[in-house]
């Protein structure tokens, strides 16, 4: 699954997912089910959960450039430290592929319930709403200014021609006023978009079920386990026979 987050950065998302992965490795499915708010049966099917940051091609090119050039270690460290790409990929291994149904939404809800993120989401939305209100006020003031400017071009009476004088011929340009109005409107649209979409965490690509399991099917794993157990059993029997044979040989030597 590929995610994009405006608030999460690598270490915070990695910590959240690694906590889940530790529970999987410890077979602590009760706590895992409680955290993800899923049934214990579904939690038992989770084998591994991993996350990695997706680096854009341009950023990777810069990293490779600095990495292969001597004396640029400080620049490379600064580049990685200030790296702000917010696209991540979460890989999940399961024992039953039906577990993947709805699991993407479950993981997103788990990440969004993080208190650290919730605070920043609330602050960001409050700031966006305040900025939108200010843009609306400025847009109304520009509408008033455009109205006065338009009237300044009109003749005072039916027998007079237009004065072609604005509020200030040297400083006021009608085209600049309309451009500013368009810029304010464009900013309002961007804010509305951020408020409308799920800007805190977006699912770009959902989980994909691959035809061939990475660790083999349950039947193959069972067969491998049976063969491995048989080999270990044969080696143990051979060890017992060899030990008893050596013991009898030593006894015969001592008797002679």
C-alpha atoms as an extended CHARMM CRD file, in Angstrom:
* protein
*
       256  EXT
         1         1  UNK       CA              0.0000000000        0.0000000000        0.0000000000  PROA      1               0.0000000000
         2         2  UNK       CA              1.2770000000        3.4730000000       -0.9110000000  PROA      2               0.0000000000
         3         3  UNK       CA              0.4140000000        6.4080000000        1.3570000000  PROA      3               0.0000000000
         4         4  UNK       CA              0.9270000000       10.1510000000        1.2390000000  PROA      4               0.0000000000
         5         5  UNK       CA              0.8770000000       12.2030000000        4.4180000000  PROA      5               0.0000000000
         6         6  UNK       CA              1.1250000000       15.9630000000        4.9270000000  PROA      6               0.0000000000
         7         7  UNK       CA              1.8860000000       15.5480000000        8.6420000000  PROA      7               0.0000000000
         8         8  UNK       CA              3.7930000000       12.3190000000        9.1280000000  PROA      8               0.0000000000
         9         9  UNK       CA              7.5150000000       12.1660000000        8.6300000000  PROA      9               0.0000000000
        10        10  UNK       CA              9.6530000000        9.0580000000        8.3520000000  PROA      10              0.0000000000
        11        11  UNK       CA             10.5700000000        8.4340000000       11.9740000000  PROA      11              0.0000000000
        12        12  UNK       CA              7.0140000000        8.8720000000       13.3030000000  PROA      12              0.0000000000
        13        13  UNK       CA              5.3920000000        6.5640000000       10.7650000000  PROA      13              0.0000000000
        14        14  UNK       CA              8.2180000000        4.0580000000       11.0840000000  PROA      14              0.0000000000
        15        15  UNK       CA              7.8110000000        3.9300000000       14.8750000000  PROA      15              0.0000000000
        16        16  UNK       CA              4.0650000000        3.3780000000       14.5850000000  PROA      16              0.0000000000
        17        17  UNK       CA              4.4080000000        0.5290000000       12.0950000000  PROA      17              0.0000000000
        18        18  UNK       CA              7.3970000000       -1.0580000000       13.8550000000  PROA      18              0.0000000000
        19        19  UNK       CA              5.3520000000       -1.3130000000       17.0420000000  PROA      19              0.0000000000
        20        20  UNK       CA              2.7730000000       -3.3420000000       15.1350000000  PROA      20              0.0000000000
        21        21  UNK       CA              5.4910000000       -5.4870000000       13.5700000000  PROA      21              0.0000000000
        22        22  UNK       CA              6.9550000000       -6.3150000000       17.0040000000  PROA      22              0.0000000000
        23        23  UNK       CA              3.5470000000       -7.4960000000       18.1630000000  PROA      23              0.0000000000
        24        24  UNK       CA              3.3480000000       -9.7270000000       15.0850000000  PROA      24              0.0000000000
        25        25  UNK       CA              6.7940000000      -11.2170000000       15.7600000000  PROA      25              0.0000000000
        26        26  UNK       CA              5.8520000000      -11.8170000000       19.4230000000  PROA      26              0.0000000000
        27        27  UNK       CA              2.5230000000      -13.4170000000       18.4310000000  PROA      27              0.0000000000
        28        28  UNK       CA              0.8110000000      -10.9010000000       20.7330000000  PROA      28              0.0000000000
        29        29  UNK       CA             -2.3810000000      -10.9530000000       18.6930000000  PROA      29              0.0000000000
        30        30  UNK       CA             -4.6890000000       -9.7460000000       21.4640000000  PROA      30              0.0000000000
        31        31  UNK       CA             -2.9140000000       -6.4160000000       21.7990000000  PROA      31              0.0000000000
        32        32  UNK       CA             -2.5500000000       -6.2070000000       18.0150000000  PROA      32              0.0000000000
        33        33  UNK       CA             -6.2730000000       -6.7590000000       17.5370000000  PROA      33              0.0000000000
        34        34  UNK       CA             -7.0370000000       -4.1500000000       20.1990000000  PROA      34              0.0000000000
        35        35  UNK       CA             -4.8000000000       -1.5070000000       18.6140000000  PROA      35              0.0000000000
        36        36  UNK       CA             -6.1070000000       -2.0760000000       15.0900000000  PROA      36              0.0000000000
        37        37  UNK       CA             -9.6980000000       -2.6470000000       16.2760000000  PROA      37              0.0000000000
        38        38  UNK       CA            -10.0240000000       -5.9110000000       14.3780000000  PROA      38              0.0000000000
        39        39  UNK       CA            -10.9890000000       -9.4520000000       15.3530000000  PROA      39              0.0000000000
        40        40  UNK       CA             -8.2590000000      -11.6070000000       16.9760000000  PROA      40              0.0000000000
        41        41  UNK       CA             -8.7280000000      -14.1850000000       14.2190000000  PROA      41              0.0000000000
        42        42  UNK       CA             -7.7900000000      -11.5720000000       11.6250000000  PROA      42              0.0000000000
        43        43  UNK       CA             -4.8770000000      -10.3440000000       13.7400000000  PROA      43              0.0000000000
        44        44  UNK       CA             -3.4500000000      -13.9000000000       13.8980000000  PROA      44              0.0000000000
        45        45  UNK       CA             -3.1880000000      -13.8880000000       10.1040000000  PROA      45              0.0000000000
        46        46  UNK       CA             -0.7510000000      -10.9440000000       10.1430000000  PROA      46              0.0000000000
        47        47  UNK       CA              2.8290000000      -12.1960000000        9.7970000000  PROA      47              0.0000000000
        48        48  UNK       CA              4.8520000000       -9.0260000000        9.1690000000  PROA      48              0.0000000000
        49        49  UNK       CA              4.2440000000       -5.2770000000        8.6840000000  PROA      49              0.0000000000
        50        50  UNK       CA              6.9960000000       -3.0750000000        7.2390000000  PROA      50              0.0000000000
        51        51  UNK       CA              7.2400000000        0.5160000000        6.0000000000  PROA      51              0.0000000000
        52        52  UNK       CA              9.7420000000        2.3630000000        3.8310000000  PROA      52              0.0000000000
        53        53  UNK       CA              9.9030000000        5.8930000000        2.4830000000  PROA      53              0.0000000000
        54        54  UNK       CA              9.6350000000        6.4100000000       -1.2610000000  PROA      54              0.0000000000
        55        55  UNK       CA             12.2390000000        8.8520000000       -2.5160000000  PROA      55              0.0000000000
        56        56  UNK       CA             11.5030000000       10.8580000000       -5.6500000000  PROA      56              0.0000000000
        57        57  UNK       CA             13.8110000000       10.2840000000       -8.6630000000  PROA      57              0.0000000000
        58        58  UNK       CA             15.1920000000       13.8500000000       -8.4600000000  PROA      58              0.0000000000
        59        59  UNK       CA             16.0300000000       13.4680000000       -4.7830000000  PROA      59              0.0000000000
        60        60  UNK       CA             17.6380000000       10.0870000000       -5.3980000000  PROA      60              0.0000000000
        61        61  UNK       CA             19.7380000000       11.6160000000       -8.1860000000  PROA      61              0.0000000000
        62        62  UNK       CA             21.0250000000       14.3130000000       -5.8090000000  PROA      62              0.0000000000
        63        63  UNK       CA             21.7810000000       11.7380000000       -3.1110000000  PROA      63              0.0000000000
        64        64  UNK       CA             23.7160000000        9.5920000000       -5.5900000000  PROA      64              0.0000000000
        65        65  UNK       CA             25.5890000000       12.6690000000       -6.8370000000  PROA      65              0.0000000000
        66        66  UNK       CA             26.7280000000       13.7320000000       -3.3620000000  PROA      66              0.0000000000
        67        67  UNK       CA             27.3870000000       10.1550000000       -2.2830000000  PROA      67              0.0000000000
        68        68  UNK       CA             29.8550000000        9.5420000000       -5.1020000000  PROA      68              0.0000000000
        69        69  UNK       CA             31.6970000000       12.8510000000       -4.6730000000  PROA      69              0.0000000000
        70        70  UNK       CA             34.3880000000       13.2960000000       -2.0310000000  PROA      70              0.0000000000
        71        71  UNK       CA             33.9690000000       16.1010000000        0.4820000000  PROA      71              0.0000000000
        72        72  UNK       CA             30.1650000000       16.2480000000        0.1730000000  PROA      72              0.0000000000
        73        73  UNK       CA             29.2760000000       14.2030000000        3.2430000000  PROA      73              0.0000000000
        74        74  UNK       CA             28.0440000000       17.3100000000        5.0670000000  PROA      74              0.0000000000
        75        75  UNK       CA             25.8580000000       18.2810000000        2.1220000000  PROA      75              0.0000000000
        76        76  UNK       CA             24.5270000000       14.7410000000        1.9170000000  PROA      76              0.0000000000
        77        77  UNK       CA             23.6710000000       14.7170000000        5.6300000000  PROA      77              0.0000000000
        78        78  UNK       CA             21.9010000000       18.0860000000        5.2920000000  PROA      78              0.0000000000
        79        79  UNK       CA             20.0090000000       16.8710000000        2.2360000000  PROA      79              0.0000000000
        80        80  UNK       CA             18.7660000000       13.7420000000        3.9910000000  PROA      80              0.0000000000
        81        81  UNK       CA             17.9180000000       15.7000000000        7.1570000000  PROA      81              0.0000000000
        82        82  UNK       CA             15.8290000000       18.2460000000        5.2340000000  PROA      82              0.0000000000
        83        83  UNK       CA             14.2880000000       15.6420000000        2.9640000000  PROA      83              0.0000000000
        84        84  UNK       CA             10.5530000000       16.3230000000        3.0730000000  PROA      84              0.0000000000
        85        85  UNK       CA              9.1100000000       13.6590000000        0.7650000000  PROA      85              0.0000000000
        86        86  UNK       CA              5.9970000000       12.3250000000        2.4380000000  PROA      86              0.0000000000
        87        87  UNK       CA              5.1720000000        9.2430000000        0.3610000000  PROA      87              0.0000000000
        88        88  UNK       CA              5.4810000000        5.8550000000        2.0420000000  PROA      88              0.0000000000
        89        89  UNK       CA              4.9540000000        2.2250000000        1.1480000000  PROA      89              0.0000000000
        90        90  UNK       CA              3.6180000000       -0.2930000000        3.6620000000  PROA      90              0.0000000000
        91        91  UNK       CA              4.2580000000       -3.9800000000        2.9690000000  PROA      91              0.0000000000
        92        92  UNK       CA              2.2510000000       -6.6480000000        4.7890000000  PROA      92              0.0000000000
        93        93  UNK       CA              2.7710000000      -10.4120000000        4.8350000000  PROA      93              0.0000000000
        94        94  UNK       CA             -0.2530000000      -12.4950000000        5.8270000000  PROA      94              0.0000000000
        95        95  UNK       CA             -1.0450000000      -16.1580000000        6.2540000000  PROA      95              0.0000000000
        96        96  UNK       CA             -4.4800000000      -15.6780000000        4.6780000000  PROA      96              0.0000000000
        97        97  UNK       CA             -4.9290000000      -13.2390000000        1.7700000000  PROA      97              0.0000000000
        98        98  UNK       CA             -8.5420000000      -12.5220000000        2.7630000000  PROA      98              0.0000000000
        99        99  UNK       CA             -7.0530000000      -10.5530000000        5.6690000000  PROA      99              0.0000000000
       100       100  UNK       CA             -6.0090000000       -7.8570000000        3.1780000000  PROA      100             0.0000000000
       101       101  UNK       CA             -9.6480000000       -6.9200000000        2.5450000000  PROA      101             0.0000000000
       102       102  UNK       CA            -10.1830000000       -3.6350000000        4.3730000000  PROA      102             0.0000000000
       103       103  UNK       CA             -6.7580000000       -3.8000000000        6.0270000000  PROA      103             0.0000000000
       104       104  UNK       CA             -5.6080000000       -0.6020000000        4.2790000000  PROA      104             0.0000000000
       105       105  UNK       CA             -8.4090000000        1.3910000000        5.8990000000  PROA      105             0.0000000000
       106       106  UNK       CA             -7.6790000000       -0.2530000000        9.2590000000  PROA      106             0.0000000000
       107       107  UNK       CA             -4.0040000000        0.7810000000        9.1480000000  PROA      107             0.0000000000
       108       108  UNK       CA             -4.8280000000        4.3310000000        8.0300000000  PROA      108             0.0000000000
       109       109  UNK       CA             -7.2800000000        4.7370000000       10.9120000000  PROA      109             0.0000000000
       110       110  UNK       CA             -4.6310000000        3.4260000000       13.3170000000  PROA      110             0.0000000000
       111       111  UNK       CA             -2.0980000000        5.9710000000       12.0430000000  PROA      111             0.0000000000
       112       112  UNK       CA             -4.6030000000        8.8460000000       12.1410000000  PROA      112             0.0000000000
       113       113  UNK       CA             -5.4680000000        8.1080000000       15.7830000000  PROA      113             0.0000000000
       114       114  UNK       CA             -1.9220000000        9.0590000000       16.7750000000  PROA      114             0.0000000000
       115       115  UNK       CA             -2.0960000000       12.0110000000       19.2100000000  PROA      115             0.0000000000
       116       116  UNK       CA              0.9480000000       13.6500000000       17.6640000000  PROA      116             0.0000000000
       117       117  UNK       CA             -0.7490000000       13.7610000000       14.2730000000  PROA      117             0.0000000000
       118       118  UNK       CA             -4.1650000000       14.7290000000       15.6240000000  PROA      118             0.0000000000
       119       119  UNK       CA             -2.7600000000       17.8960000000       17.2090000000  PROA      119             0.0000000000
       120       120  UNK       CA             -1.0730000000       18.9470000000       13.9910000000  PROA      120             0.0000000000
       121       121  UNK       CA             -4.1460000000       18.1810000000       11.9360000000  PROA      121             0.0000000000
       122       122  UNK       CA             -6.2760000000       20.3870000000       14.2140000000  PROA      122             0.0000000000
       123       123  UNK       CA             -3.7330000000       23.2320000000       14.0860000000  PROA      123             0.0000000000
       124       124  UNK       CA             -3.3630000000       22.9820000000       10.3110000000  PROA      124             0.0000000000
       125       125  UNK       CA             -7.1260000000       23.0310000000        9.7120000000  PROA      125             0.0000000000
       126       126  UNK       CA             -7.5530000000       26.0020000000       12.0370000000  PROA      126             0.0000000000
       127       127  UNK       CA             -4.8090000000       27.8910000000       10.1930000000  PROA      127             0.0000000000
       128       128  UNK       CA             -6.3370000000       27.0520000000        6.8210000000  PROA      128             0.0000000000
       129       129  UNK       CA             -9.7720000000       28.2920000000        7.9010000000  PROA      129             0.0000000000
       130       130  UNK       CA             -8.2780000000       31.5280000000        9.2660000000  PROA      130             0.0000000000
       131       131  UNK       CA             -6.3370000000       32.0920000000        6.0600000000  PROA      131             0.0000000000
       132       132  UNK       CA             -9.4280000000       31.4250000000        3.9510000000  PROA      132             0.0000000000
       133       133  UNK       CA            -11.4310000000       33.9920000000        5.9720000000  PROA      133             0.0000000000
       134       134  UNK       CA             -8.6760000000       36.5630000000        5.4340000000  PROA      134             0.0000000000
       135       135  UNK       CA             -8.5840000000       35.8760000000        1.6890000000  PROA      135             0.0000000000
       136       136  UNK       CA            -12.3490000000       36.3550000000        1.4930000000  PROA      136             0.0000000000
       137       137  UNK       CA            -12.0600000000       39.7380000000        3.2450000000  PROA      137             0.0000000000
       138       138  UNK       CA             -9.2620000000       40.8330000000        0.9340000000  PROA      138             0.0000000000
       139       139  UNK       CA            -11.2380000000       39.6840000000       -2.0860000000  PROA      139             0.0000000000
       140       140  UNK       CA            -14.2250000000       41.7910000000       -1.0030000000  PROA      140             0.0000000000
       141       141  UNK       CA            -11.9650000000       44.8280000000       -0.5910000000  PROA      141             0.0000000000
       142       142  UNK       CA            -10.6190000000       44.2530000000       -4.0940000000  PROA      142             0.0000000000
       143       143  UNK       CA            -14.1810000000       44.0720000000       -5.4420000000  PROA      143             0.0000000000
       144       144  UNK       CA            -14.8510000000       47.4990000000       -3.9100000000  PROA      144             0.0000000000
       145       145  UNK       CA            -11.6140000000       48.8470000000       -5.3650000000  PROA      145             0.0000000000
       146       146  UNK       CA            -12.4760000000       47.4830000000       -8.8120000000  PROA      146             0.0000000000
       147       147  UNK       CA            -15.8880000000       49.1230000000       -8.5940000000  PROA      147             0.0000000000
       148       148  UNK       CA            -14.3800000000       52.5620000000       -7.8020000000  PROA      148             0.0000000000
       149       149  UNK       CA            -11.7720000000       52.0890000000      -10.5070000000  PROA      149             0.0000000000
       150       150  UNK       CA            -14.4130000000       51.2040000000      -13.0950000000  PROA      150             0.0000000000
       151       151  UNK       CA            -16.4320000000       54.3120000000      -12.1880000000  PROA      151             0.0000000000
       152       152  UNK       CA            -13.3650000000       56.5060000000      -12.6340000000  PROA      152             0.0000000000
       153       153  UNK       CA            -13.3390000000       55.5960000000      -16.3190000000  PROA      153             0.0000000000
       154       154  UNK       CA            -16.9620000000       56.6110000000      -16.8570000000  PROA      154             0.0000000000
       155       155  UNK       CA            -17.9260000000       60.1470000000      -18.0550000000  PROA      155             0.0000000000
       156       156  UNK       CA            -19.4570000000       62.4970000000      -15.5100000000  PROA      156             0.0000000000
       157       157  UNK       CA            -22.3660000000       63.3690000000      -17.7740000000  PROA      157             0.0000000000
       158       158  UNK       CA            -23.9000000000       62.5780000000      -21.1650000000  PROA      158             0.0000000000
       159       159  UNK       CA            -21.9870000000       65.3910000000      -22.9190000000  PROA      159             0.0000000000
       160       160  UNK       CA            -18.5790000000       64.5870000000      -21.3440000000  PROA      160             0.0000000000
       161       161  UNK       CA            -16.0380000000       62.0190000000      -22.3040000000  PROA      161             0.0000000000
       162       162  UNK       CA            -14.2890000000       59.6230000000      -19.9700000000  PROA      162             0.0000000000
       163       163  UNK       CA            -11.4820000000       61.0110000000      -17.8860000000  PROA      163             0.0000000000
       164       164  UNK       CA             -9.3020000000       57.8950000000      -18.2160000000  PROA      164             0.0000000000
       165       165  UNK       CA             -8.0330000000       58.6570000000      -14.7160000000  PROA      165             0.0000000000
       166       166  UNK       CA             -7.7980000000       55.9620000000      -12.0550000000  PROA      166             0.0000000000
       167       167  UNK       CA             -7.2070000000       56.4200000000       -8.3560000000  PROA      167             0.0000000000
       168       168  UNK       CA             -3.5410000000       57.0600000000       -9.1110000000  PROA      168             0.0000000000
       169       169  UNK       CA             -2.2050000000       56.9730000000      -12.6470000000  PROA      169             0.0000000000
       170       170  UNK       CA              1.3360000000       56.1430000000      -11.5730000000  PROA      170             0.0000000000
       171       171  UNK       CA              0.6690000000       53.4740000000       -8.9360000000  PROA      171             0.0000000000
       172       172  UNK       CA             -2.7090000000       51.9230000000       -9.8050000000  PROA      172             0.0000000000
       173       173  UNK       CA             -2.8540000000       49.5360000000      -12.7240000000  PROA      173             0.0000000000
       174       174  UNK       CA             -6.2410000000       47.9250000000      -13.4440000000  PROA      174             0.0000000000
       175       175  UNK       CA             -4.5790000000       44.8110000000      -14.8360000000  PROA      175             0.0000000000
       176       176  UNK       CA             -2.5820000000       44.3230000000      -11.6200000000  PROA      176             0.0000000000
       177       177  UNK       CA             -5.7780000000       44.6600000000       -9.5770000000  PROA      177             0.0000000000
       178       178  UNK       CA             -7.5210000000       41.9500000000      -11.5720000000  PROA      178             0.0000000000
       179       179  UNK       CA             -4.4400000000       39.7350000000      -11.4220000000  PROA      179             0.0000000000
       180       180  UNK       CA             -4.3490000000       40.0710000000       -7.6440000000  PROA      180             0.0000000000
       181       181  UNK       CA             -8.0370000000       39.2030000000       -7.4630000000  PROA      181             0.0000000000
       182       182  UNK       CA             -7.4010000000       36.0700000000       -9.5340000000  PROA      182             0.0000000000
       183       183  UNK       CA             -4.4520000000       35.1330000000       -7.2930000000  PROA      183             0.0000000000
       184       184  UNK       CA             -6.5870000000       35.4260000000       -4.1590000000  PROA      184             0.0000000000
       185       185  UNK       CA             -9.3040000000       33.3030000000       -5.7720000000  PROA      185             0.0000000000
       186       186  UNK       CA             -6.7290000000       30.6660000000       -6.7620000000  PROA      186             0.0000000000
       187       187  UNK       CA             -5.4540000000       30.5100000000       -3.1690000000  PROA      187             0.0000000000
       188       188  UNK       CA             -9.0210000000       30.0210000000       -1.9060000000  PROA      188             0.0000000000
       189       189  UNK       CA             -9.4480000000       27.0960000000       -4.2930000000  PROA      189             0.0000000000
       190       190  UNK       CA             -6.2230000000       25.4950000000       -3.0160000000  PROA      190             0.0000000000
       191       191  UNK       CA             -7.3510000000       25.8660000000        0.5920000000  PROA      191             0.0000000000
       192       192  UNK       CA            -10.7750000000       24.4040000000       -0.2370000000  PROA      192             0.0000000000
       193       193  UNK       CA             -9.0130000000       21.4610000000       -1.8710000000  PROA      193             0.0000000000
       194       194  UNK       CA             -6.8720000000       20.8460000000        1.2250000000  PROA      194             0.0000000000
       195       195  UNK       CA             -9.9330000000       21.0360000000        3.4520000000  PROA      195             0.0000000000
       196       196  UNK       CA            -12.0280000000       18.8200000000        1.2020000000  PROA      196             0.0000000000
       197       197  UNK       CA             -9.6410000000       15.9350000000        0.5350000000  PROA      197             0.0000000000
       198       198  UNK       CA             -8.2420000000       13.6290000000        3.2100000000  PROA      198             0.0000000000
       199       199  UNK       CA             -5.0750000000       15.7170000000        3.3460000000  PROA      199             0.0000000000
       200       200  UNK       CA             -3.6760000000       14.2180000000        6.5460000000  PROA      200             0.0000000000
       201       201  UNK       CA             -3.2450000000       10.7310000000        5.0610000000  PROA      201             0.0000000000
       202       202  UNK       CA             -4.1810000000        9.7020000000        1.5260000000  PROA      202             0.0000000000
       203       203  UNK       CA             -4.1520000000        6.1850000000        0.1100000000  PROA      203             0.0000000000
       204       204  UNK       CA             -2.5010000000        6.3190000000       -3.3130000000  PROA      204             0.0000000000
       205       205  UNK       CA             -2.4620000000        2.5580000000       -3.9850000000  PROA      205             0.0000000000
       206       206  UNK       CA             -4.2720000000       -0.0400000000       -1.8980000000  PROA      206             0.0000000000
       207       207  UNK       CA             -2.9460000000       -3.4790000000       -1.0060000000  PROA      207             0.0000000000
       208       208  UNK       CA             -2.3740000000       -5.8360000000       -3.9110000000  PROA      208             0.0000000000
       209       209  UNK       CA             -2.6220000000       -9.5990000000       -3.4230000000  PROA      209             0.0000000000
       210       210  UNK       CA              0.1890000000      -11.3490000000       -5.2930000000  PROA      210             0.0000000000
       211       211  UNK       CA             -0.4340000000      -14.7720000000       -6.8090000000  PROA      211             0.0000000000
       212       212  UNK       CA              2.6930000000      -16.3710000000       -5.3620000000  PROA      212             0.0000000000
       213       213  UNK       CA              3.2460000000      -15.9800000000       -1.6170000000  PROA      213             0.0000000000
       214       214  UNK       CA              6.6520000000      -14.6150000000       -0.6530000000  PROA      214             0.0000000000
       215       215  UNK       CA              7.1540000000      -17.3560000000        1.9310000000  PROA      215             0.0000000000
       216       216  UNK       CA              5.3240000000      -20.2060000000        0.1690000000  PROA      216             0.0000000000
       217       217  UNK       CA              1.8670000000      -21.6680000000        0.6890000000  PROA      217             0.0000000000
       218       218  UNK       CA              0.8000000000      -23.3150000000        3.9130000000  PROA      218             0.0000000000
       219       219  UNK       CA              1.0240000000      -26.7620000000        2.2440000000  PROA      219             0.0000000000
       220       220  UNK       CA              4.5610000000      -26.1320000000        0.9890000000  PROA      220             0.0000000000
       221       221  UNK       CA              5.6320000000      -24.8390000000        4.3640000000  PROA      221             0.0000000000
       222       222  UNK       CA              4.0460000000      -27.8780000000        6.0300000000  PROA      222             0.0000000000
       223       223  UNK       CA              5.8780000000      -30.2030000000        3.6370000000  PROA      223             0.0000000000
       224       224  UNK       CA              9.1750000000      -28.3930000000        4.2570000000  PROA      224             0.0000000000
       225       225  UNK       CA              8.6140000000      -28.6560000000        7.9910000000  PROA      225             0.0000000000
       226       226  UNK       CA              7.8360000000      -32.3840000000        7.7520000000  PROA      226             0.0000000000
       227       227  UNK       CA             10.9530000000      -33.0660000000        5.6590000000  PROA      227             0.0000000000
       228       228  UNK       CA             13.0780000000      -30.9660000000        7.9900000000  PROA      228             0.0000000000
       229       229  UNK       CA             11.6820000000      -32.7740000000       11.0260000000  PROA      229             0.0000000000
       230       230  UNK       CA             12.3330000000      -36.1460000000        9.3780000000  PROA      230             0.0000000000
       231       231  UNK       CA             15.9580000000      -35.2220000000        8.6240000000  PROA      231             0.0000000000
       232       232  UNK       CA             16.5060000000      -34.0000000000       12.1800000000  PROA      232             0.0000000000
       233       233  UNK       CA             14.9420000000      -37.2240000000       13.4890000000  PROA      233             0.0000000000
       234       234  UNK       CA             17.2370000000      -39.3770000000       11.2890000000  PROA      234             0.0000000000
       235       235  UNK       CA             20.2900000000      -37.4120000000       12.3870000000  PROA      235             0.0000000000
       236       236  UNK       CA             19.2960000000      -37.9170000000       16.0200000000  PROA      236             0.0000000000
       237       237  UNK       CA             18.8260000000      -41.6680000000       15.5010000000  PROA      237             0.0000000000
       238       238  UNK       CA             22.2200000000      -41.8400000000       13.7640000000  PROA      238             0.0000000000
       239       239  UNK       CA             23.7380000000      -39.9700000000       16.7110000000  PROA      239             0.0000000000
       240       240  UNK       CA             22.2130000000      -42.4480000000       19.2080000000  PROA      240             0.0000000000
       241       241  UNK       CA             23.4510000000      -45.4530000000       17.2040000000  PROA      241             0.0000000000
       242       242  UNK       CA             26.9340000000      -43.9470000000       16.8830000000  PROA      242             0.0000000000
       243       243  UNK       CA             27.0650000000      -43.1090000000       20.5880000000  PROA      243             0.0000000000
       244       244  UNK       CA             25.9530000000      -46.5990000000       21.6390000000  PROA      244             0.0000000000
       245       245  UNK       CA             28.4230000000      -48.1640000000       19.2150000000  PROA      245             0.0000000000
       246       246  UNK       CA             31.2990000000      -46.1420000000       20.6180000000  PROA      246             0.0000000000
       247       247  UNK       CA             30.2370000000      -47.0630000000       24.1260000000  PROA      247             0.0000000000
       248       248  UNK       CA             30.2240000000      -50.7920000000       23.3140000000  PROA      248             0.0000000000
       249       249  UNK       CA             33.5730000000      -50.4820000000       21.5510000000  PROA      249             0.0000000000
       250       250  UNK       CA             35.1440000000      -48.8170000000       24.5890000000  PROA      250             0.0000000000
       251       251  UNK       CA             33.7000000000      -51.5490000000       26.8470000000  PROA      251             0.0000000000
       252       252  UNK       CA             35.1840000000      -54.2860000000       24.6810000000  PROA      252             0.0000000000
       253       253  UNK       CA             38.5960000000      -52.5920000000       24.6530000000  PROA      253             0.0000000000
       254       254  UNK       CA             38.6090000000      -52.2540000000       28.4180000000  PROA      254             0.0000000000
       255       255  UNK       CA             37.6650000000      -55.9360000000       28.8830000000  PROA      255             0.0000000000
       256       256  UNK       CA             40.5350000000      -57.0460000000       26.6370000000  PROA      256             0.0000000000
